[in-house]
mmCIF file of C-alpha atoms and ligand atoms in Angstrom:
data_model
loop_
_atom_site.group_PDB
_atom_site.id
_atom_site.type_symbol
_atom_site.label_atom_id
_atom_site.label_comp_id
_atom_site.label_asym_id
_atom_site.label_seq_id
_atom_site.Cartn_x
_atom_site.Cartn_y
_atom_site.Cartn_z
ATOM 1 C CA MET E 1 -47.337 61.351 -176.321
ATOM 2 C CA LYS E 2 -50.695 59.858 -175.493
ATOM 3 C CA ILE E 3 -51.896 57.033 -173.298
ATOM 4 C CA VAL E 4 -53.512 54.456 -175.585
ATOM 5 C CA ALA E 5 -54.030 51.452 -173.297
ATOM 6 C CA VAL E 6 -54.304 50.832 -169.562
ATOM 7 C CA ASP E 7 -54.442 47.297 -168.172
ATOM 8 C CA VAL E 8 -55.106 46.077 -164.660
ATOM 9 C CA VAL E 9 -53.252 42.827 -164.016
ATOM 10 C CA VAL E 10 -54.141 40.707 -160.987
ATOM 11 C CA THR E 11 -51.737 37.881 -160.274
ATOM 12 C CA SER E 12 -51.046 35.646 -157.274
ATOM 13 C CA PRO E 13 -47.603 34.043 -157.532
ATOM 14 C CA THR E 14 -47.419 33.452 -153.768
ATOM 15 C CA ARG E 15 -49.776 36.229 -152.739
ATOM 16 C CA ASN E 16 -52.101 38.598 -154.599
ATOM 17 C CA PHE E 17 -50.759 41.630 -156.454
ATOM 18 C CA VAL E 18 -52.629 44.280 -158.455
ATOM 19 C CA THR E 19 -50.524 45.970 -161.120
ATOM 20 C CA LEU E 20 -51.404 48.787 -163.478
ATOM 21 C CA LYS E 21 -49.791 48.848 -166.899
ATOM 22 C CA VAL E 22 -49.989 52.077 -168.883
ATOM 23 C CA THR E 23 -49.067 52.007 -172.587
ATOM 24 C CA THR E 24 -48.401 55.042 -174.778
ATOM 25 C CA ASP E 25 -48.857 55.553 -178.515
ATOM 26 C CA GLU E 26 -45.058 55.355 -178.840
ATOM 27 C CA GLY E 27 -45.069 51.910 -177.268
ATOM 28 C CA VAL E 28 -43.506 53.000 -173.960
ATOM 29 C CA THR E 29 -45.022 51.209 -170.966
ATOM 30 C CA GLY E 30 -45.112 52.084 -167.268
ATOM 31 C CA LEU E 31 -46.016 49.987 -164.226
ATOM 32 C CA GLY E 32 -47.711 50.897 -160.962
ATOM 33 C CA ASP E 33 -48.531 48.907 -157.801
ATOM 34 C CA ALA E 34 -52.140 48.987 -156.526
ATOM 35 C CA THR E 35 -51.988 46.073 -154.075
ATOM 36 C CA LEU E 36 -54.164 46.506 -150.981
ATOM 37 C CA ASN E 37 -53.716 43.432 -148.822
ATOM 38 C CA GLY E 38 -56.964 41.520 -148.323
ATOM 39 C CA ARG E 39 -58.987 44.042 -150.365
ATOM 40 C CA GLU E 40 -57.225 43.673 -153.722
ATOM 41 C CA LEU E 41 -60.224 43.441 -156.029
ATOM 42 C CA SER E 42 -61.759 46.674 -154.744
ATOM 43 C CA VAL E 43 -58.766 48.609 -156.088
ATOM 44 C CA ALA E 44 -58.761 46.604 -159.320
ATOM 45 C CA ALA E 45 -62.435 47.548 -159.837
ATOM 46 C CA TYR E 46 -61.832 51.204 -158.876
ATOM 47 C CA LEU E 47 -59.125 51.359 -161.516
ATOM 48 C CA LYS E 48 -60.943 49.438 -164.235
ATOM 49 C CA GLU E 49 -64.339 51.063 -163.811
ATOM 50 C CA HIS E 50 -63.460 54.610 -162.825
ATOM 51 C CA VAL E 51 -59.850 55.483 -163.625
ATOM 52 C CA VAL E 52 -58.848 53.698 -166.816
ATOM 53 C CA PRO E 53 -61.433 55.581 -168.939
ATOM 54 C CA LEU E 54 -60.070 58.910 -167.625
ATOM 55 C CA LEU E 55 -56.493 58.090 -168.572
ATOM 56 C CA LEU E 56 -56.999 57.233 -172.215
ATOM 57 C CA ASN E 57 -55.703 59.965 -174.523
ATOM 58 C CA ARG E 58 -54.048 61.900 -171.678
ATOM 59 C CA ASP E 59 -50.432 63.047 -171.972
ATOM 60 C CA PRO E 60 -48.403 60.712 -169.686
ATOM 61 C CA ALA E 61 -45.816 63.466 -169.161
ATOM 62 C CA ASN E 62 -48.144 65.490 -166.919
ATOM 63 C CA ILE E 63 -47.733 63.512 -163.705
ATOM 64 C CA GLU E 64 -48.673 66.201 -161.182
ATOM 65 C CA ASP E 65 -51.691 67.322 -163.199
ATOM 66 C CA THR E 66 -52.925 63.737 -163.523
ATOM 67 C CA TRP E 67 -52.479 63.157 -159.785
ATOM 68 C CA GLN E 68 -54.380 66.332 -158.881
ATOM 69 C CA PHE E 69 -57.082 65.519 -161.451
ATOM 70 C CA LEU E 70 -57.664 62.028 -160.023
ATOM 71 C CA TYR E 71 -57.506 63.265 -156.419
ATOM 72 C CA ARG E 72 -59.765 66.294 -156.803
ATOM 73 C CA SER E 73 -62.178 65.227 -159.525
ATOM 74 C CA GLY E 74 -63.161 62.100 -157.565
ATOM 75 C CA TYR E 75 -64.603 64.425 -154.872
ATOM 76 C CA TRP E 76 -64.387 61.567 -152.301
ATOM 77 C CA ARG E 77 -60.789 62.110 -151.360
ATOM 78 C CA ARG E 78 -58.350 59.830 -149.584
ATOM 79 C CA GLY E 79 -58.938 56.334 -148.222
ATOM 80 C CA PRO E 80 -56.775 53.306 -148.960
ATOM 81 C CA VAL E 81 -58.687 52.137 -152.058
ATOM 82 C CA THR E 82 -58.668 55.536 -153.772
ATOM 83 C CA MET E 83 -55.073 56.290 -152.843
ATOM 84 C CA ALA E 84 -53.733 52.873 -153.902
ATOM 85 C CA ALA E 85 -55.415 53.415 -157.278
ATOM 86 C CA ILE E 86 -53.934 56.903 -157.649
ATOM 87 C CA ALA E 87 -50.561 55.564 -156.489
ATOM 88 C CA ALA E 88 -50.498 53.011 -159.287
ATOM 89 C CA VAL E 89 -51.154 55.693 -161.910
ATOM 90 C CA ASP E 90 -48.521 58.003 -160.412
ATOM 91 C CA MET E 91 -45.858 55.264 -160.379
ATOM 92 C CA ALA E 92 -46.637 54.190 -163.931
ATOM 93 C CA LEU E 93 -46.267 57.770 -165.180
ATOM 94 C CA TRP E 94 -42.926 58.210 -163.375
ATOM 95 C CA ASP E 95 -41.816 54.903 -164.917
ATOM 96 C CA ILE E 96 -42.732 56.198 -168.379
ATOM 97 C CA LYS E 97 -41.034 59.543 -167.775
ATOM 98 C CA GLY E 98 -37.850 57.766 -166.731
ATOM 99 C CA LYS E 99 -37.894 55.536 -169.781
ATOM 100 C CA VAL E 100 -38.465 58.504 -172.078
ATOM 101 C CA ALA E 101 -35.625 60.425 -170.401
ATOM 102 C CA GLY E 102 -33.365 57.365 -170.384
ATOM 103 C CA MET E 103 -32.833 57.761 -166.636
ATOM 104 C CA PRO E 104 -33.719 55.871 -163.458
ATOM 105 C CA VAL E 105 -36.500 57.666 -161.575
ATOM 106 C CA TYR E 106 -34.222 58.709 -158.697
ATOM 107 C CA GLN E 107 -32.306 60.877 -161.179
ATOM 108 C CA LEU E 108 -35.521 62.712 -162.019
ATOM 109 C CA LEU E 109 -36.161 63.263 -158.298
ATOM 110 C CA GLY E 110 -32.853 65.053 -157.796
ATOM 111 C CA GLY E 111 -30.220 62.339 -158.170
ATOM 112 C CA ALA E 112 -28.580 60.012 -155.679
ATOM 113 C CA SER E 113 -27.994 61.284 -152.144
ATOM 114 C CA ARG E 114 -26.295 58.013 -151.144
ATOM 115 C CA ARG E 115 -24.650 54.862 -152.499
ATOM 116 C CA GLY E 116 -27.615 52.710 -151.560
ATOM 117 C CA LEU E 117 -30.355 52.223 -149.003
ATOM 118 C CA SER E 118 -29.636 50.824 -145.550
ATOM 119 C CA THR E 119 -32.188 48.157 -144.834
ATOM 120 C CA TYR E 120 -33.562 46.183 -141.951
ATOM 121 C CA GLY E 121 -34.375 42.511 -141.902
ATOM 122 C CA HIS E 122 -36.826 40.497 -139.825
ATOM 123 C CA ALA E 123 -36.056 38.107 -136.999
ATOM 124 C CA SER E 124 -38.458 36.247 -134.764
ATOM 125 C CA GLY E 125 -38.587 33.238 -132.516
ATOM 126 C CA ARG E 126 -40.762 31.244 -130.179
ATOM 127 C CA ASP E 127 -38.064 31.328 -127.521
ATOM 128 C CA LEU E 128 -34.692 33.010 -127.023
ATOM 129 C CA PRO E 129 -32.503 30.344 -128.708
ATOM 130 C CA GLU E 130 -34.718 30.364 -131.782
ATOM 131 C CA LEU E 131 -34.795 34.166 -131.805
ATOM 132 C CA PHE E 132 -30.993 34.392 -131.486
ATOM 133 C CA ASP E 133 -30.576 31.954 -134.410
ATOM 134 C CA SER E 134 -32.943 34.036 -136.459
ATOM 135 C CA ILE E 135 -31.022 37.251 -135.628
ATOM 136 C CA ARG E 136 -27.706 35.580 -136.528
ATOM 137 C CA HIS E 137 -29.189 34.463 -139.812
ATOM 138 C CA GLU E 138 -30.280 38.023 -140.652
ATOM 139 C CA LYS E 139 -26.862 39.413 -139.688
ATOM 140 C CA GLU E 140 -25.123 36.877 -141.939
ATOM 141 C CA HIS E 141 -27.473 37.936 -144.707
ATOM 142 C CA GLY E 142 -26.037 41.458 -144.460
ATOM 143 C CA PHE E 143 -28.524 43.289 -142.281
ATOM 144 C CA SER E 144 -27.127 45.601 -139.609
ATOM 145 C CA ALA E 145 -30.613 46.547 -138.452
ATOM 146 C CA ILE E 146 -33.113 43.893 -137.438
ATOM 147 C CA ARG E 147 -36.758 43.904 -136.397
ATOM 148 C CA VAL E 148 -37.312 41.592 -133.435
ATOM 149 C CA GLN E 149 -40.700 39.935 -132.838
ATOM 150 C CA THR E 150 -41.227 37.235 -130.262
ATOM 151 C CA SER E 151 -43.806 34.805 -128.996
ATOM 152 C CA VAL E 152 -45.377 35.713 -125.670
ATOM 153 C CA PRO E 153 -46.330 33.064 -123.088
ATOM 154 C CA GLY E 154 -50.103 32.775 -123.007
ATOM 155 C CA ILE E 155 -50.674 34.072 -126.547
ATOM 156 C CA THR E 156 -51.194 31.292 -129.087
ATOM 157 C CA ALA E 157 -50.778 33.068 -132.397
ATOM 158 C CA LEU E 158 -48.800 36.269 -132.563
ATOM 159 C CA TYR E 159 -48.154 38.688 -135.393
ATOM 160 C CA GLY E 160 -44.690 38.520 -136.954
ATOM 161 C CA VAL E 161 -43.452 35.274 -135.422
ATOM 162 C CA ALA E 162 -42.507 33.104 -138.358
ATOM 163 C CA ALA E 163 -42.020 29.674 -136.833
ATOM 164 C CA GLN E 164 -45.017 29.841 -134.544
ATOM 165 C CA THR E 165 -47.982 27.695 -135.496
ATOM 166 C CA GLN E 166 -50.738 30.159 -136.210
ATOM 167 C CA ALA E 167 -54.404 29.881 -135.415
ATOM 168 C CA SER E 168 -55.045 28.466 -138.883
ATOM 169 C CA GLY E 169 -52.643 25.612 -138.097
ATOM 170 C CA GLU E 170 -50.180 26.863 -140.716
ATOM 171 C CA ARG E 171 -46.983 28.862 -140.504
ATOM 172 C CA TYR E 172 -47.277 32.252 -142.071
ATOM 173 C CA ASP E 173 -43.656 33.342 -142.209
ATOM 174 C CA TYR E 174 -44.297 37.090 -142.135
ATOM 175 C CA GLU E 175 -47.041 36.680 -144.732
ATOM 176 C CA PRO E 176 -49.971 37.375 -142.470
ATOM 177 C CA ALA E 177 -52.650 37.259 -145.193
ATOM 178 C CA GLN E 178 -53.863 33.707 -145.434
ATOM 179 C CA ARG E 179 -55.661 32.041 -148.291
ATOM 180 C CA THR E 180 -58.747 31.207 -146.296
ATOM 181 C CA ALA E 181 -62.428 31.865 -147.013
ATOM 182 C CA LEU E 182 -62.785 33.823 -143.764
ATOM 183 C CA PRO E 183 -60.284 35.851 -141.704
ATOM 184 C CA VAL E 184 -58.482 33.687 -139.166
ATOM 185 C CA GLU E 185 -59.040 34.579 -135.506
ATOM 186 C CA GLU E 186 -55.976 35.140 -133.311
ATOM 187 C CA ASP E 187 -55.641 35.950 -129.614
ATOM 188 C CA TRP E 188 -54.110 38.839 -127.716
ATOM 189 C CA ASP E 189 -53.258 39.888 -124.152
ATOM 190 C CA THR E 190 -51.609 43.302 -123.741
ATOM 191 C CA ARG E 191 -50.563 42.757 -120.116
ATOM 192 C CA ALA E 192 -48.791 39.497 -120.986
ATOM 193 C CA TYR E 193 -47.046 41.238 -123.897
ATOM 194 C CA LEU E 194 -45.903 44.223 -121.812
ATOM 195 C CA ARG E 195 -44.540 41.918 -119.107
ATOM 196 C CA HIS E 196 -42.618 39.722 -121.537
ATOM 197 C CA LEU E 197 -41.117 42.035 -124.137
ATOM 198 C CA PRO E 198 -38.540 44.057 -122.129
ATOM 199 C CA GLY E 199 -36.833 40.852 -120.905
ATOM 200 C CA VAL E 200 -36.502 39.637 -124.479
ATOM 201 C CA PHE E 201 -34.837 42.884 -125.568
ATOM 202 C CA GLU E 202 -32.543 42.765 -122.551
ATOM 203 C CA ALA E 203 -31.420 39.269 -123.552
ATOM 204 C CA VAL E 204 -30.979 40.228 -127.216
ATOM 205 C CA ARG E 205 -28.951 43.341 -126.353
ATOM 206 C CA HIS E 206 -26.790 41.315 -123.976
ATOM 207 C CA GLU E 207 -26.165 38.623 -126.605
ATOM 208 C CA PHE E 208 -25.495 40.855 -129.624
ATOM 209 C CA GLY E 209 -23.848 43.913 -128.071
ATOM 210 C CA PRO E 210 -24.502 47.630 -128.477
ATOM 211 C CA ASP E 211 -23.958 48.039 -132.248
ATOM 212 C CA LEU E 212 -26.823 46.106 -133.771
ATOM 213 C CA ALA E 213 -29.824 48.324 -134.556
ATOM 214 C CA LEU E 214 -32.959 46.734 -133.063
ATOM 215 C CA LEU E 215 -36.525 47.527 -134.072
ATOM 216 C CA HIS E 216 -39.908 46.318 -132.893
ATOM 217 C CA ASP E 217 -43.445 46.523 -134.315
ATOM 218 C CA GLY E 218 -46.255 46.975 -131.787
ATOM 219 C CA HIS E 219 -48.806 46.631 -134.609
ATOM 220 C CA HIS E 220 -51.284 49.217 -133.282
ATOM 221 C CA ARG E 221 -52.236 47.202 -130.185
ATOM 222 C CA MET E 222 -51.594 49.485 -127.218
ATOM 223 C CA THR E 223 -53.337 52.412 -125.558
ATOM 224 C CA PRO E 224 -51.225 55.593 -125.311
ATOM 225 C CA LEU E 225 -50.413 54.859 -121.662
ATOM 226 C CA GLN E 226 -49.409 51.268 -122.370
ATOM 227 C CA ALA E 227 -47.253 52.434 -125.273
ATOM 228 C CA ALA E 228 -45.621 55.070 -123.072
ATOM 229 C CA ARG E 229 -44.770 52.408 -120.532
ATOM 230 C CA LEU E 230 -43.340 50.056 -123.160
ATOM 231 C CA GLY E 231 -41.244 52.852 -124.680
ATOM 232 C CA LYS E 232 -39.859 53.628 -121.221
ATOM 233 C CA ASP E 233 -39.227 49.985 -120.375
ATOM 234 C CA LEU E 234 -37.300 49.510 -123.638
ATOM 235 C CA GLU E 235 -35.087 52.612 -123.246
ATOM 236 C CA PRO E 236 -32.153 50.703 -121.708
ATOM 237 C CA TYR E 237 -31.969 48.526 -124.855
ATOM 238 C CA ASP E 238 -31.596 51.483 -127.216
ATOM 239 C CA LEU E 239 -34.147 50.657 -129.935
ATOM 240 C CA PHE E 240 -33.697 52.143 -133.394
ATOM 241 C CA TRP E 241 -37.465 52.519 -133.448
ATOM 242 C CA LEU E 242 -40.694 51.310 -131.896
ATOM 243 C CA GLU E 243 -43.273 51.008 -134.665
ATOM 244 C CA ASP E 244 -47.044 51.485 -134.573
ATOM 245 C CA CYS E 245 -47.293 51.572 -130.796
ATOM 246 C CA THR E 246 -50.904 52.856 -130.858
ATOM 247 C CA PRO E 247 -53.760 52.626 -133.387
ATOM 248 C CA ALA E 248 -52.874 55.074 -136.147
ATOM 249 C CA GLU E 249 -56.185 56.925 -136.516
ATOM 250 C CA ASN E 250 -55.550 59.175 -133.540
ATOM 251 C CA GLN E 251 -52.493 61.358 -134.027
ATOM 252 C CA GLU E 252 -52.971 62.934 -130.569
ATOM 253 C CA ALA E 253 -52.221 59.590 -128.896
ATOM 254 C CA LEU E 254 -48.551 60.030 -129.750
ATOM 255 C CA ARG E 255 -48.355 63.208 -127.645
ATOM 256 C CA LEU E 256 -48.796 61.223 -124.477
ATOM 257 C CA VAL E 257 -46.336 58.542 -125.601
ATOM 258 C CA ARG E 258 -43.762 61.158 -126.578
ATOM 259 C CA GLN E 259 -43.935 62.933 -123.216
ATOM 260 C CA HIS E 260 -42.866 59.767 -121.459
ATOM 261 C CA THR E 261 -40.188 58.139 -123.562
ATOM 262 C CA THR E 262 -37.126 58.822 -125.684
ATOM 263 C CA THR E 263 -37.513 55.541 -127.571
ATOM 264 C CA PRO E 264 -37.719 56.665 -131.236
ATOM 265 C CA LEU E 265 -41.163 56.244 -132.780
ATOM 266 C CA ALA E 266 -42.151 55.168 -136.292
ATOM 267 C CA ILE E 267 -45.657 55.139 -137.729
ATOM 268 C CA GLY E 268 -47.534 55.408 -141.007
ATOM 269 C CA GLU E 269 -47.931 52.112 -142.895
ATOM 270 C CA VAL E 270 -51.720 52.503 -142.946
ATOM 271 C CA PHE E 271 -51.662 56.224 -143.749
ATOM 272 C CA ASN E 272 -52.806 57.302 -147.173
ATOM 273 C CA SER E 273 -52.412 61.061 -147.192
ATOM 274 C CA ILE E 274 -50.236 63.769 -145.723
ATOM 275 C CA TYR E 275 -53.198 64.819 -143.560
ATOM 276 C CA ASP E 276 -52.863 61.560 -141.602
ATOM 277 C CA ILE E 277 -49.335 62.444 -140.524
ATOM 278 C CA LYS E 278 -48.891 66.205 -140.668
ATOM 279 C CA ASP E 279 -49.480 66.860 -136.941
ATOM 280 C CA LEU E 280 -47.126 64.034 -136.022
ATOM 281 C CA ILE E 281 -44.469 65.761 -138.113
ATOM 282 C CA THR E 282 -45.038 69.395 -137.172
ATOM 283 C CA GLU E 283 -45.281 68.549 -133.448
ATOM 284 C CA GLN E 284 -42.233 66.297 -133.797
ATOM 285 C CA LEU E 285 -44.073 63.378 -132.217
ATOM 286 C CA ILE E 286 -42.414 60.775 -134.440
ATOM 287 C CA ASP E 287 -38.960 60.092 -135.834
ATOM 288 C CA TYR E 288 -39.698 57.926 -138.892
ATOM 289 C CA VAL E 289 -42.366 58.046 -141.608
ATOM 290 C CA ARG E 290 -43.516 54.473 -142.328
ATOM 291 C CA CYS E 291 -45.736 55.337 -145.300
ATOM 292 C CA ALA E 292 -45.517 53.142 -148.407
ATOM 293 C CA SER E 293 -45.561 54.515 -151.943
ATOM 294 C CA THR E 294 -48.431 52.140 -152.780
ATOM 295 C CA HIS E 295 -50.785 53.202 -149.997
ATOM 296 C CA PHE E 296 -49.846 56.864 -149.901
ATOM 297 C CA GLY E 297 -50.755 57.893 -153.447
ATOM 298 C CA GLY E 298 -47.464 57.123 -155.164
ATOM 299 C CA ILE E 299 -44.047 58.643 -155.669
ATOM 300 C CA SER E 300 -45.196 62.277 -155.912
ATOM 301 C CA PRO E 301 -46.811 62.553 -152.451
ATOM 302 C CA LEU E 302 -44.125 60.404 -150.811
ATOM 303 C CA LYS E 303 -41.423 62.778 -152.034
ATOM 304 C CA LYS E 304 -43.481 65.745 -150.841
ATOM 305 C CA VAL E 305 -44.167 64.379 -147.359
ATOM 306 C CA MET E 306 -40.466 63.614 -146.926
ATOM 307 C CA ASP E 307 -39.463 67.135 -147.977
ATOM 308 C CA PHE E 308 -41.999 68.447 -145.436
ATOM 309 C CA ALA E 309 -40.668 66.049 -142.780
ATOM 310 C CA ALA E 310 -37.101 67.197 -143.453
ATOM 311 C CA VAL E 311 -37.965 70.591 -141.988
ATOM 312 C CA TYR E 312 -38.599 68.813 -138.655
ATOM 313 C CA GLN E 313 -35.679 66.348 -138.839
ATOM 314 C CA VAL E 314 -38.062 63.438 -139.339
ATOM 315 C CA LYS E 315 -36.683 60.658 -141.548
ATOM 316 C CA SER E 316 -38.029 57.941 -143.813
ATOM 317 C CA GLY E 317 -38.644 54.348 -142.809
ATOM 318 C CA PHE E 318 -40.855 53.242 -145.690
ATOM 319 C CA HIS E 319 -43.026 50.165 -145.262
ATOM 320 C CA GLY E 320 -41.632 47.281 -147.331
ATOM 321 C CA PRO E 321 -43.593 44.107 -146.559
ATOM 322 C CA THR E 322 -44.181 41.458 -149.212
ATOM 323 C CA ASP E 323 -47.645 42.906 -149.878
ATOM 324 C CA VAL E 324 -45.979 45.974 -151.407
ATOM 325 C CA SER E 325 -45.159 44.553 -154.848
ATOM 326 C CA PRO E 326 -41.709 44.806 -156.455
ATOM 327 C CA VAL E 327 -43.107 47.797 -158.368
ATOM 328 C CA GLY E 328 -44.157 49.564 -155.154
ATOM 329 C CA LEU E 329 -40.837 48.704 -153.552
ATOM 330 C CA ALA E 330 -38.950 50.127 -156.529
ATOM 331 C CA ALA E 331 -41.034 53.316 -156.383
ATOM 332 C CA GLN E 332 -40.072 54.015 -152.783
ATOM 333 C CA MET E 333 -36.466 52.956 -153.312
ATOM 334 C CA HIS E 334 -36.121 55.716 -155.903
ATOM 335 C CA VAL E 335 -37.552 58.226 -153.414
ATOM 336 C CA GLY E 336 -35.201 56.903 -150.734
ATOM 337 C CA MET E 337 -32.206 57.303 -153.033
ATOM 338 C CA ALA E 338 -33.039 60.939 -153.783
ATOM 339 C CA ILE E 339 -34.148 62.478 -150.483
ATOM 340 C CA HIS E 340 -31.663 63.812 -147.957
ATOM 341 C CA ASN E 341 -33.650 62.660 -144.914
ATOM 342 C CA PHE E 342 -33.581 58.947 -145.696
ATOM 343 C CA GLY E 343 -33.612 56.797 -142.548
ATOM 344 C CA LEU E 344 -33.966 53.067 -143.143
ATOM 345 C CA GLN E 345 -35.754 50.890 -145.706
ATOM 346 C CA GLU E 346 -37.665 47.759 -144.727
ATOM 347 C CA TYR E 347 -36.665 44.880 -146.985
ATOM 348 C CA MET E 348 -38.468 41.557 -146.817
ATOM 349 C CA GLU E 349 -37.496 40.028 -150.157
ATOM 350 C CA HIS E 350 -40.190 38.636 -152.414
ATOM 351 C CA SER E 351 -40.594 34.957 -153.248
ATOM 352 C CA GLU E 352 -38.863 33.402 -156.252
ATOM 353 C CA ARG E 353 -42.162 33.090 -158.058
ATOM 354 C CA THR E 354 -42.923 36.753 -157.436
ATOM 355 C CA ASN E 355 -39.486 37.681 -158.754
ATOM 356 C CA ALA E 356 -40.190 35.667 -161.917
ATOM 357 C CA VAL E 357 -43.403 37.647 -162.493
ATOM 358 C CA PHE E 358 -41.697 40.992 -161.746
ATOM 359 C CA GLU E 359 -38.248 41.168 -163.354
ATOM 360 C CA GLN E 360 -36.234 43.645 -161.326
ATOM 361 C CA SER E 361 -32.972 45.522 -161.615
ATOM 362 C CA LEU E 362 -32.515 45.955 -157.851
ATOM 363 C CA THR E 363 -29.358 44.823 -156.124
ATOM 364 C CA PHE E 364 -28.799 43.961 -152.464
ATOM 365 C CA VAL E 365 -25.125 43.905 -151.483
ATOM 366 C CA ASP E 366 -23.742 44.049 -147.929
ATOM 367 C CA GLY E 367 -27.088 45.204 -146.553
ATOM 368 C CA LEU E 368 -27.366 48.060 -149.102
ATOM 369 C CA LEU E 369 -30.328 48.022 -151.432
ATOM 370 C CA HIS E 370 -30.179 49.827 -154.795
ATOM 371 C CA PRO E 371 -32.965 50.127 -157.389
ATOM 372 C CA GLY E 372 -30.518 49.773 -160.308
ATOM 373 C CA ASP E 373 -29.870 52.175 -163.153
ATOM 374 C CA GLN E 374 -32.348 51.002 -165.738
ATOM 375 C CA PRO E 375 -34.451 53.844 -167.138
ATOM 376 C CA GLY E 376 -37.714 54.215 -165.189
ATOM 377 C CA LEU E 377 -38.463 52.153 -162.089
ATOM 378 C CA GLY E 378 -36.400 49.156 -163.175
ATOM 379 C CA VAL E 379 -39.223 46.604 -163.029
ATOM 380 C CA GLU E 380 -40.837 44.777 -165.962
ATOM 381 C CA LEU E 381 -43.919 42.581 -165.784
ATOM 382 C CA ASN E 382 -43.558 39.119 -167.292
ATOM 383 C CA GLU E 383 -47.167 38.756 -168.383
ATOM 384 C CA GLU E 384 -46.858 35.117 -169.337
ATOM 385 C CA GLU E 385 -45.668 34.290 -165.812
ATOM 386 C CA ALA E 386 -48.326 36.560 -164.282
ATOM 387 C CA ALA E 387 -51.080 34.759 -166.211
ATOM 388 C CA LYS E 388 -50.130 31.459 -164.580
ATOM 389 C CA TYR E 389 -51.382 32.582 -161.175
ATOM 390 C CA ALA E 390 -55.052 33.465 -160.797
ATOM 391 C CA TYR E 391 -56.298 35.608 -157.901
ATOM 392 C CA GLN E 392 -56.925 33.675 -154.703
ATOM 393 C CA PRO E 393 -59.090 35.103 -151.908
ATOM 394 C CA ALA E 394 -56.944 35.868 -148.854
ATOM 395 C CA TYR E 395 -57.586 37.733 -145.619
ATOM 396 C CA LEU E 396 -55.490 39.253 -142.875
ATOM 397 C CA PRO E 397 -56.207 37.712 -139.453
ATOM 398 C CA TYR E 398 -57.934 39.566 -136.623
ATOM 399 C CA ASN E 399 -57.701 39.463 -132.824
ATOM 400 C CA ARG E 400 -60.051 38.615 -129.986
ATOM 401 C CA LEU E 401 -59.305 38.974 -126.277
ATOM 402 C CA ALA E 402 -59.903 36.075 -123.859
ATOM 403 C CA ASP E 403 -63.484 37.260 -123.227
ATOM 404 C CA GLY E 404 -64.269 37.390 -126.936
ATOM 405 C CA THR E 405 -63.859 41.145 -127.510
ATOM 406 C CA VAL E 406 -62.414 42.108 -130.907
ATOM 407 C CA HIS E 407 -59.021 43.798 -130.484
ATOM 408 C CA ASP E 408 -56.768 45.758 -132.856
ATOM 409 C CA TRP E 409 -54.758 43.375 -135.000
HETATM 410 O O1 EZ4 Z 1 -49.080 43.738 -141.128
HETATM 411 O O2 EZ4 Z 1 -48.178 44.623 -144.471
HETATM 412 O O3 EZ4 Z 1 -44.442 46.401 -140.550
HETATM 413 N N1 EZ4 Z 1 -45.079 45.628 -141.165
HETATM 414 C C1 EZ4 Z 1 -46.347 45.263 -140.975
HETATM 415 C C2 EZ4 Z 1 -46.932 44.366 -142.015
HETATM 416 C C3 EZ4 Z 1 -48.440 44.496 -142.130
HETATM 417 C C4 EZ4 Z 1 -48.904 43.984 -143.465
HETATM 418 C C5 EZ4 Z 1 -50.397 44.243 -143.656
HETATM 419 O O4 EZ4 Z 1 -50.742 44.117 -144.980
HETATM 420 O O5 EZ4 Z 1 -46.945 45.662 -140.005
HETATM 421 O O6 EZ4 Z 1 -46.569 43.025 -141.782
HETATM 422 CO CO1 CO Z 2 -45.824 47.346 -139.214
#
């Protein structure tokens, strides 16, 4: 078989998505997700200008060789743009291989290790009553693990709080990228956050009892010492994980955090290669790998990093926000089905319009997600629907402290 056409499709049903479509001379097609939130067109250009010409006439069966060729021949390795582009190619080739074999991709990765993927949902509130309602809503929806984000007195616009009026004056309902010409400025105060959060978790634990798995995302905002203190303060409330407690560039930061707390740690949504996470795994500084298929180079490296992590009893907790497209979500669901050291899958659910553009075989029953048994990834692109929604510039917000200093967002 030969690759005869490669298309880059940019569509914006409710947010921007970049999708790669690979077509073979036998008419088999494969899809890959190349969406990089707020920087979408850079990956689209990388693919169109530099990758598509290299794929034409290649044998789509040689997934590992193609991955290594794109990774090594580019010379400038790693980085989110490069790795999202390579990820899209990798996913599309796995999709094709599955369709040719007549099997869902998880079968090609070793078969099912479980009936489905345990997931976590998202709850948030401006105050405790609103937060409790939101948690009840997620529980009724089938989630037995829930991420809890809360407003903090003194902070106007806070990441992950759906009902809160954001700095732009709009609600962003977990969709932090906003369709504005410039990034929206938000505010932040670490001391206020550290004072407020433990009381919220105490109240939530008291209200919902010991069973419910509770998670929290620190979104890279703390120093190692602050993160260590938060981890310690939250120990009585038995978190399932504390995510992204420090900025992710510095793996050594987690050593200090780890020495001080037994709160489980998850990190990795901004990582794009195994080299970003290998010390965290070998030194057993984390418990969950948050990498996403889309930003980590695809299915092949995600399966490899999880096999490596298994040696150290580190589990998966793949990043599943709405900016990972249904194709990217499917890719990591197949990995999650196959690996032994699956932990928990984030599931945010895409909008109806997005689901009309990406027709999916996934099912979500009683909190268990399953990619379906269609050959390949189980996602087809409805190109007519996709063509209805042109790209719209959108940016993630950023933070400034009270004195005007830029802070991690
Ligand atoms: O801010 O995906 O855990 N989830 C997150 C996300 C990220 C966005 C950035 O594109 O931190 O909401
Ligand atoms: Co996060």
